[in-house]
PDB file of C-alpha atoms and ligand atoms in Angstrom:
ATOM      1  CA  MET A   1       0.021   0.180   0.203  1.00  0.00           C
ATOM      2  CA  PRO A   2       1.814   3.326  -0.732  1.00  0.00           C
ATOM      3  CA  PHE A   3       2.411   5.633   1.931  1.00  0.00           C
ATOM      4  CA  ASP A   4       1.424   8.787   0.448  1.00  0.00           C
ATOM      5  CA  ARG A   5       0.431  12.166   1.674  1.00  0.00           C
ATOM      6  CA  GLN A   6      -2.707  11.319   2.498  1.00  0.00           C
ATOM      7  CA  ALA A   7      -2.014   8.617   4.969  1.00  0.00           C
ATOM      8  CA  ARG A   8       1.163  10.618   6.494  1.00  0.00           C
ATOM      9  CA  LEU A   9      -1.520  13.792   7.095  1.00  0.00           C
ATOM     10  CA  GLU A  10      -4.008  11.039   9.027  1.00  0.00           C
ATOM     11  CA  THR A  11      -1.163   9.937  11.077  1.00  0.00           C
ATOM     12  CA  LEU A  12      -0.348  13.118  12.386  1.00  0.00           C
ATOM     13  CA  HIS A  13      -3.964  13.656  13.644  1.00  0.00           C
ATOM     14  CA  LEU A  14      -3.045  10.606  15.929  1.00  0.00           C
ATOM     15  CA  MET A  15      -0.226  12.489  17.878  1.00  0.00           C
ATOM     16  CA  LYS A  16       0.584  13.465  20.481  1.00  0.00           C
ATOM     17  CA  PRO A  17       3.975  15.334  21.818  1.00  0.00           C
ATOM     18  CA  ARG A  18       6.671  12.388  20.977  1.00  0.00           C
ATOM     19  CA  CYS A  19      10.564  12.351  22.017  1.00  0.00           C
ATOM     20  CA  ARG A  20      12.800  12.723  18.716  1.00  0.00           C
ATOM     21  CA  VAL A  21      14.722  10.413  19.497  1.00  0.00           C
ATOM     22  CA  CYS A  22      12.657   7.104  20.842  1.00  0.00           C
ATOM     23  CA  ALA A  23       9.689   8.370  19.397  1.00  0.00           C
ATOM     24  CA  ARG A  24       7.915   7.993  23.195  1.00  0.00           C
ATOM     25  CA  ALA A  25       4.512   9.992  23.817  1.00  0.00           C
ATOM     26  CA  LEU A  26       5.794  12.818  26.016  1.00  0.00           C
ATOM     27  CA  ARG A  27       3.676  13.024  29.483  1.00  0.00           C
ATOM     28  CA  THR A  28       5.316  13.941  32.276  1.00  0.00           C
ATOM     29  CA  THR A  29       6.492  17.139  33.781  1.00  0.00           C
ATOM     30  CA  MET A  30      10.087  15.628  33.285  1.00  0.00           C
ATOM     31  CA  ASP A  31       9.654  15.540  29.685  1.00  0.00           C
ATOM     32  CA  ASN A  32      10.907  18.013  27.779  1.00  0.00           C
ATOM     33  CA  PHE A  33       8.109  19.282  25.850  1.00  0.00           C
ATOM     34  CA  VAL A  34      10.968  22.405  24.540  1.00  0.00           C
ATOM     35  CA  ASP A  35      12.843  20.088  22.481  1.00  0.00           C
ATOM     36  CA  ARG A  36      10.699  17.429  22.691  1.00  0.00           C
ATOM     37  CA  LEU A  37      13.265  14.777  24.467  1.00  0.00           C
ATOM     38  CA  CYS A  38      12.168  11.955  27.045  1.00  0.00           C
ATOM     39  CA  MET A  39      13.697  12.649  30.408  1.00  0.00           C
ATOM     40  CA  ASP A  40      15.721   9.280  29.368  1.00  0.00           C
ATOM     41  CA  HIS A  41      17.216  11.692  26.532  1.00  0.00           C
ATOM     42  CA  ASP A  42      16.809  14.817  27.717  1.00  0.00           C
ATOM     43  CA  LYS A  43      20.328  16.820  27.596  1.00  0.00           C
ATOM     44  CA  SER A  44      20.936  16.178  31.377  1.00  0.00           C
ATOM     45  CA  SER A  45      20.821  12.314  30.994  1.00  0.00           C
ATOM     46  CA  THR A  46      24.240  10.909  30.637  1.00  0.00           C
ATOM     47  CA  THR A  47      23.166   7.576  29.685  1.00  0.00           C
ATOM     48  CA  THR A  48      25.126   6.218  26.693  1.00  0.00           C
ATOM     49  CA  GLU A  49      22.033   5.875  24.803  1.00  0.00           C
ATOM     50  CA  ALA A  50      21.430   9.520  25.346  1.00  0.00           C
ATOM     51  CA  VAL A  51      24.482  10.823  24.682  1.00  0.00           C
ATOM     52  CA  LEU A  52      24.514   8.961  21.349  1.00  0.00           C
ATOM     53  CA  GLY A  53      20.809  10.300  20.769  1.00  0.00           C
ATOM     54  CA  ARG A  54      22.310  13.982  20.990  1.00  0.00           C
ATOM     55  CA  ILE A  55      25.015  12.936  18.083  1.00  0.00           C
ATOM     56  CA  CYS A  56      22.286  11.104  15.727  1.00  0.00           C
ATOM     57  CA  ILE A  57      20.568  14.214  16.600  1.00  0.00           C
ATOM     58  CA  GLY A  58      23.202  16.368  15.182  1.00  0.00           C
ATOM     59  CA  ILE A  59      23.648  14.220  12.474  1.00  0.00           C
ATOM     60  CA  GLN A  60      19.591  14.066  11.539  1.00  0.00           C
ATOM     61  CA  ASP A  61      19.698  18.327  11.808  1.00  0.00           C
ATOM     62  CA  ALA A  62      22.727  18.607   9.638  1.00  0.00           C
ATOM     63  CA  LEU A  63      21.037  16.091   6.724  1.00  0.00           C
ATOM     64  CA  GLU A  64      17.558  18.270   7.100  1.00  0.00           C
ATOM     65  CA  ASP A  65      19.918  21.322   6.558  1.00  0.00           C
ATOM     66  CA  ARG A  66      21.436  19.563   3.299  1.00  0.00           C
ATOM     67  CA  LEU A  67      18.047  18.315   2.455  1.00  0.00           C
ATOM     68  CA  ARG A  68      16.414  22.162   2.305  1.00  0.00           C
ATOM     69  CA  LEU A  69      19.229  23.472   0.404  1.00  0.00           C
ATOM     70  CA  THR A  70      18.028  21.276  -2.634  1.00  0.00           C
ATOM     71  CA  MET A  71      14.479  19.697  -1.780  1.00  0.00           C
ATOM     72  CA  TRP A  72      12.862  22.927  -0.474  1.00  0.00           C
ATOM     73  CA  SER A  73       9.714  22.539  -2.689  1.00  0.00           C
ATOM     74  CA  ARG A  74       8.915  19.543  -0.686  1.00  0.00           C
ATOM     75  CA  TRP A  75       8.106  22.123   2.327  1.00  0.00           C
ATOM     76  CA  GLU A  76       5.581  23.258   0.539  1.00  0.00           C
ATOM     77  CA  PRO A  77       2.185  23.722   0.269  1.00  0.00           C
ATOM     78  CA  TYR A  78       1.480  23.496   4.008  1.00  0.00           C
ATOM     79  CA  PRO A  79      -1.608  21.690   4.999  1.00  0.00           C
ATOM     80  CA  SER A  80      -3.703  24.926   6.668  1.00  0.00           C
ATOM     81  CA  HIS A  81      -4.895  22.989   9.640  1.00  0.00           C
ATOM     82  CA  LEU A  82      -2.249  21.659  11.403  1.00  0.00           C
ATOM     83  CA  SER A  83      -1.071  22.673  14.795  1.00  0.00           C
ATOM     84  CA  SER A  84       2.186  24.318  15.177  1.00  0.00           C
ATOM     85  CA  GLU A  85       3.374  20.577  16.900  1.00  0.00           C
ATOM     86  CA  GLN A  86       2.143  18.937  14.152  1.00  0.00           C
ATOM     87  CA  HIS A  87       3.424  21.458  11.421  1.00  0.00           C
ATOM     88  CA  TRP A  88       7.494  20.571  12.726  1.00  0.00           C
ATOM     89  CA  TRP A  89       6.509  17.083  12.413  1.00  0.00           C
ATOM     90  CA  TRP A  90       5.350  17.310   8.993  1.00  0.00           C
ATOM     91  CA  LYS A  91       8.038  19.528   7.423  1.00  0.00           C
ATOM     92  CA  ARG A  92      10.368  16.326   8.724  1.00  0.00           C
ATOM     93  CA  MET A  93       7.923  13.898   7.416  1.00  0.00           C
ATOM     94  CA  MET A  94       7.881  15.510   3.640  1.00  0.00           C
ATOM     95  CA  ILE A  95      11.690  16.454   3.728  1.00  0.00           C
ATOM     96  CA  PHE A  96      12.961  13.436   4.288  1.00  0.00           C
ATOM     97  CA  SER A  97      10.254  11.281   2.518  1.00  0.00           C
ATOM     98  CA  ASP A  98      12.299   9.559  -0.253  1.00  0.00           C
ATOM     99  CA  MET A  99      15.433  10.160   0.918  1.00  0.00           C
ATOM    100  CA  CYS A 100      16.752   7.192   3.199  1.00  0.00           C
ATOM    101  CA  ARG A 101      19.228   6.091   0.110  1.00  0.00           C
ATOM    102  CA  ILE A 102      20.495   9.097  -0.618  1.00  0.00           C
ATOM    103  CA  SER A 103      21.273   9.961   2.631  1.00  0.00           C
ATOM    104  CA  PHE A 104      23.769   7.364   2.953  1.00  0.00           C
ATOM    105  CA  ASP A 105      25.692   9.358   0.333  1.00  0.00           C
ATOM    106  CA  TYR A 106      25.238  12.845   2.425  1.00  0.00           C
ATOM    107  CA  LEU A 107      26.001  10.767   5.949  1.00  0.00           C
ATOM    108  CA  TRP A 108      29.114   8.508   5.798  1.00  0.00           C
ATOM    109  CA  HIS A 109      31.628  12.133   5.933  1.00  0.00           C
ATOM    110  CA  LEU A 110      29.418  12.692   9.399  1.00  0.00           C
ATOM    111  CA  VAL A 111      29.203   8.954  10.733  1.00  0.00           C
ATOM    112  CA  ILE A 112      32.672   8.405  10.366  1.00  0.00           C
ATOM    113  CA  PRO A 113      33.840  10.881  12.776  1.00  0.00           C
ATOM    114  CA  HIS A 114      30.700  11.219  14.958  1.00  0.00           C
ATOM    115  CA  ILE A 115      29.860   7.701  15.631  1.00  0.00           C
ATOM    116  CA  ILE A 116      32.693   5.250  14.857  1.00  0.00           C
ATOM    117  CA  ASP A 117      35.226   7.187  16.167  1.00  0.00           C
ATOM    118  CA  SER A 118      33.148   8.887  18.947  1.00  0.00           C
ATOM    119  CA  PRO A 119      35.649  10.057  21.564  1.00  0.00           C
ATOM    120  CA  VAL A 120      32.286   9.996  23.941  1.00  0.00           C
ATOM    121  CA  VAL A 121      30.486   6.920  22.985  1.00  0.00           C
ATOM    122  CA  PRO A 122      32.075   3.388  22.953  1.00  0.00           C
ATOM    123  CA  VAL A 123      31.401   2.402  19.746  1.00  0.00           C
ATOM    124  CA  ALA A 124      32.910  -1.073  18.053  1.00  0.00           C
ATOM    125  CA  ARG A 125      31.112  -1.110  14.861  1.00  0.00           C
ATOM    126  CA  VAL A 126      28.926   0.774  12.565  1.00  0.00           C
ATOM    127  CA  ARG A 127      26.854  -0.621   9.310  1.00  0.00           C
ATOM    128  CA  GLU A 128      24.721   0.461   6.897  1.00  0.00           C
ATOM    129  CA  ILE A 129      21.566  -2.015   6.363  1.00  0.00           C
ATOM    130  CA  GLU A 130      18.602  -2.028   3.647  1.00  0.00           C
ATOM    131  CA  PHE A 131      15.359  -3.875   4.625  1.00  0.00           C
ATOM    132  CA  CYS A 132      12.025  -4.074   3.901  1.00  0.00           C
ATOM    133  CA  THR A 133       9.716  -2.548   5.999  1.00  0.00           C
ATOM    134  CA  ALA A 134       7.138  -4.215   7.926  1.00  0.00           C
ATOM    135  CA  GLN A 135       4.391  -2.107   7.967  1.00  0.00           C
ATOM    136  CA  TYR A 136       4.377  -0.359   4.689  1.00  0.00           C
ATOM    137  CA  TYR A 137       5.270  -3.710   2.598  1.00  0.00           C
ATOM    138  CA  GLY A 138       7.042  -2.453  -0.500  1.00  0.00           C
ATOM    139  CA  TYR A 139       9.116   0.011   1.375  1.00  0.00           C
ATOM    140  CA  TRP A 140      12.753  -0.587   1.355  1.00  0.00           C
ATOM    141  CA  HIS A 141      13.975   1.484   3.873  1.00  0.00           C
ATOM    142  CA  CYS A 142      17.827   2.455   5.032  1.00  0.00           C
ATOM    143  CA  ALA A 143      19.116   3.127   8.117  1.00  0.00           C
ATOM    144  CA  TYR A 144      22.447   2.484  10.677  1.00  0.00           C
ATOM    145  CA  VAL A 145      22.489  -0.422  12.982  1.00  0.00           C
ATOM    146  CA  ILE A 146      25.820   0.522  15.565  1.00  0.00           C
ATOM    147  CA  THR A 147      27.358  -1.803  17.610  1.00  0.00           C
ATOM    148  CA  LEU A 148      28.337  -0.581  21.268  1.00  0.00           C
ATOM    149  CA  GLN A 149      31.642  -2.210  22.691  1.00  0.00           C
ATOM    150  CA  ASP A 150      29.131  -3.729  25.290  1.00  0.00           C
ATOM    151  CA  GLY A 151      27.970  -5.882  22.589  1.00  0.00           C
ATOM    152  CA  SER A 152      24.737  -3.876  22.124  1.00  0.00           C
ATOM    153  CA  PHE A 153      22.686  -2.913  18.867  1.00  0.00           C
ATOM    154  CA  TYR A 154      21.208  -0.013  17.955  1.00  0.00           C
ATOM    155  CA  VAL A 155      19.559   1.035  15.165  1.00  0.00           C
ATOM    156  CA  PHE A 156      19.879   4.964  14.055  1.00  0.00           C
ATOM    157  CA  ASP A 157      17.342   5.817  11.667  1.00  0.00           C
ATOM    158  CA  PRO A 158      17.748   9.462  10.336  1.00  0.00           C
ATOM    159  CA  THR A 159      14.858   9.317   7.505  1.00  0.00           C
ATOM    160  CA  GLY A 160      12.639   7.101   9.367  1.00  0.00           C
ATOM    161  CA  VAL A 161      10.328  10.106  10.306  1.00  0.00           C
ATOM    162  CA  GLN A 162       9.162  10.063   6.998  1.00  0.00           C
ATOM    163  CA  PHE A 163       6.778   7.229   7.755  1.00  0.00           C
ATOM    164  CA  GLY A 164       4.932   9.866  10.997  1.00  0.00           C
ATOM    165  CA  PRO A 165       6.685  10.726  14.574  1.00  0.00           C
ATOM    166  CA  GLN A 166       5.986   7.112  15.521  1.00  0.00           C
ATOM    167  CA  TRP A 167       9.242   6.115  14.421  1.00  0.00           C
ATOM    168  CA  PRO A 168      12.568   6.426  16.312  1.00  0.00           C
ATOM    169  CA  LEU A 169      15.549   8.252  15.354  1.00  0.00           C
ATOM    170  CA  LEU A 170      17.296   5.689  17.567  1.00  0.00           C
ATOM    171  CA  ALA A 171      16.179   2.883  19.294  1.00  0.00           C
ATOM    172  CA  PRO A 172      17.719  -0.383  20.578  1.00  0.00           C
ATOM    173  CA  LEU A 173      17.710  -3.313  17.888  1.00  0.00           C
ATOM    174  CA  ASP A 174      14.881  -5.438  19.756  1.00  0.00           C
ATOM    175  CA  VAL A 175      12.679  -2.376  19.949  1.00  0.00           C
ATOM    176  CA  TYR A 176      13.061  -1.351  16.590  1.00  0.00           C
ATOM    177  CA  GLU A 177      13.376  -4.673  14.462  1.00  0.00           C
ATOM    178  CA  PHE A 178       9.395  -5.531  14.316  1.00  0.00           C
ATOM    179  CA  ARG A 179       9.893  -2.733  11.551  1.00  0.00           C
ATOM    180  CA  MET A 180      11.122  -4.996   9.582  1.00  0.00           C
ATOM    181  CA  HIS A 181       9.448  -7.351   7.318  1.00  0.00           C
ATOM    182  CA  ARG A 182      12.270 -10.209   8.202  1.00  0.00           C
ATOM    183  CA  PRO A 183      11.666 -12.931   5.447  1.00  0.00           C
ATOM    184  CA  TRP A 184      12.337 -10.497   2.915  1.00  0.00           C
ATOM    185  CA  GLN A 185      15.776  -9.543   1.640  1.00  0.00           C
ATOM    186  CA  PHE A 186      17.687  -7.387   4.231  1.00  0.00           C
ATOM    187  CA  ARG A 187      21.267  -6.148   3.378  1.00  0.00           C
ATOM    188  CA  VAL A 188      24.188  -5.215   5.261  1.00  0.00           C
ATOM    189  CA  PHE A 189      27.250  -2.878   4.420  1.00  0.00           C
ATOM    190  CA  GLN A 190      30.125  -1.247   5.497  1.00  0.00           C
ATOM    191  CA  VAL A 191      29.900   2.580   6.046  1.00  0.00           C
ATOM    192  CA  GLY A 192      30.641   4.324   2.661  1.00  0.00           C
ATOM    193  CA  HIS A 193      29.473   1.227   0.791  1.00  0.00           C
ATOM    194  CA  TYR A 194      27.286   2.334  -0.788  1.00  0.00           C
ATOM    195  CA  TYR A 195      28.480   5.577  -1.794  1.00  0.00           C
ATOM    196  CA  GLU A 196      31.794   4.015  -3.523  1.00  0.00           C
ATOM    197  CA  THR A 197      30.233   1.011  -5.340  1.00  0.00           C
ATOM    198  CA  ARG A 198      26.559   1.508  -6.669  1.00  0.00           C
ATOM    199  CA  GLU A 199      26.025   2.640 -10.549  1.00  0.00           C
ATOM    200  CA  ARG A 200      24.906   5.937 -10.705  1.00  0.00           C
ATOM    201  CA  ASP A 201      24.147   8.469 -13.711  1.00  0.00           C
ATOM    202  CA  ASP A 202      25.772  11.948 -14.553  1.00  0.00           C
ATOM    203  CA  SER A 203      22.893  14.061 -13.598  1.00  0.00           C
ATOM    204  CA  HIS A 204      22.234  12.301 -10.174  1.00  0.00           C
ATOM    205  CA  GLU A 205      26.318  12.152  -9.383  1.00  0.00           C
ATOM    206  CA  ALA A 206      26.168  16.005 -10.483  1.00  0.00           C
ATOM    207  CA  LEU A 207      23.512  16.686  -7.978  1.00  0.00           C
ATOM    208  CA  ILE A 208      24.969  15.070  -5.196  1.00  0.00           C
ATOM    209  CA  LYS A 209      28.223  16.785  -5.929  1.00  0.00           C
ATOM    210  CA  SER A 210      26.759  20.198  -5.841  1.00  0.00           C
ATOM    211  CA  ARG A 211      25.083  19.213  -2.696  1.00  0.00           C
ATOM    212  CA  PHE A 212      28.787  18.446  -1.020  1.00  0.00           C
ATOM    213  CA  LYS A 213      29.509  21.829  -1.712  1.00  0.00           C
ATOM    214  CA  SER A 214      27.918  23.146   1.087  1.00  0.00           C
ATOM    215  CA  TRP A 215      29.615  21.033   3.671  1.00  0.00           C
ATOM    216  CA  ASP A 216      30.189  24.144   6.101  1.00  0.00           C
ATOM    217  CA  LEU A 217      26.813  24.158   7.033  1.00  0.00           C
ATOM    218  CA  VAL A 218      27.037  20.780   8.550  1.00  0.00           C
ATOM    219  CA  ARG A 219      29.903  21.595   9.633  1.00  0.00           C
ATOM    220  CA  PHE A 220      28.562  24.833  11.643  1.00  0.00           C
ATOM    221  CA  LYS A 221      25.443  22.574  12.789  1.00  0.00           C
ATOM    222  CA  LEU A 222      27.061  20.104  14.386  1.00  0.00           C
ATOM    223  CA  GLY A 223      29.636  22.448  16.058  1.00  0.00           C
ATOM    224  CA  ILE A 224      31.810  19.614  16.560  1.00  0.00           C
ATOM    225  CA  LEU A 225      33.228  18.968  13.653  1.00  0.00           C
ATOM    226  CA  PRO A 226      36.761  18.703  12.672  1.00  0.00           C
ATOM    227  CA  ARG A 227      38.244  19.300   8.676  1.00  0.00           C
ATOM    228  CA  VAL A 228      36.349  17.756   6.512  1.00  0.00           C
ATOM    229  CA  GLU A 229      37.762  17.076   2.995  1.00  0.00           C
ATOM    230  CA  GLU A 230      35.501  18.686   0.372  1.00  0.00           C
ATOM    231  CA  GLU A 231      34.018  17.170  -2.364  1.00  0.00           C
ATOM    232  CA  GLU A 232      34.593  18.745  -5.994  1.00  0.00           C
TER     233      GLU A 232
HETATM  234 ZN1  LIG B   1      13.110   9.594  24.265  1.00  0.00          ZN
END
């Protein structure tokens, strides 16, 4: 069943304020409604998951800025009847829709220094994964699986919000995996594999290069980036 604009709108009408890391509905005064973070993932939390969640937010925000430069038309037209909270989520659902594969092109530059080589999170390895979604049959979706040094697994899904606010940005693999339609094909790659090896036509190549020219914006957004090589 195609997950179209109308289906996305219907998802929004069911929504409550949610944590943008784990997608849990915010309920108590301990939750941070302003930044859309539950108490477990708020800035005051120092757990590994919370710290990793903040890194993932920075990377997702950088991706959003990047897409906004070239995909701005996706932000219009706004449905006029949405609340400001719904509006915030609607923009993200639209800007990230169908962008999961392209996000691999953008994000390997950021995933390597900020997650794989993170000085603050004990990461063992990260893989790009591609799978058929369980909830939206026919949609192949891409994300990252992060293995921590203690052997735990997390899924970092930078574009999952395209399916609605109920999709987490970061979740333990056992929490996330019901979204994967297991009997179908499931692919795993090293980070950067997709960017390095997939076939692309000239127009797509030119588009990617044009996007990479503004990595200064990404550096600024993250505020913690070491120097990143420009693509020319
Ligand atoms: Zn949370």
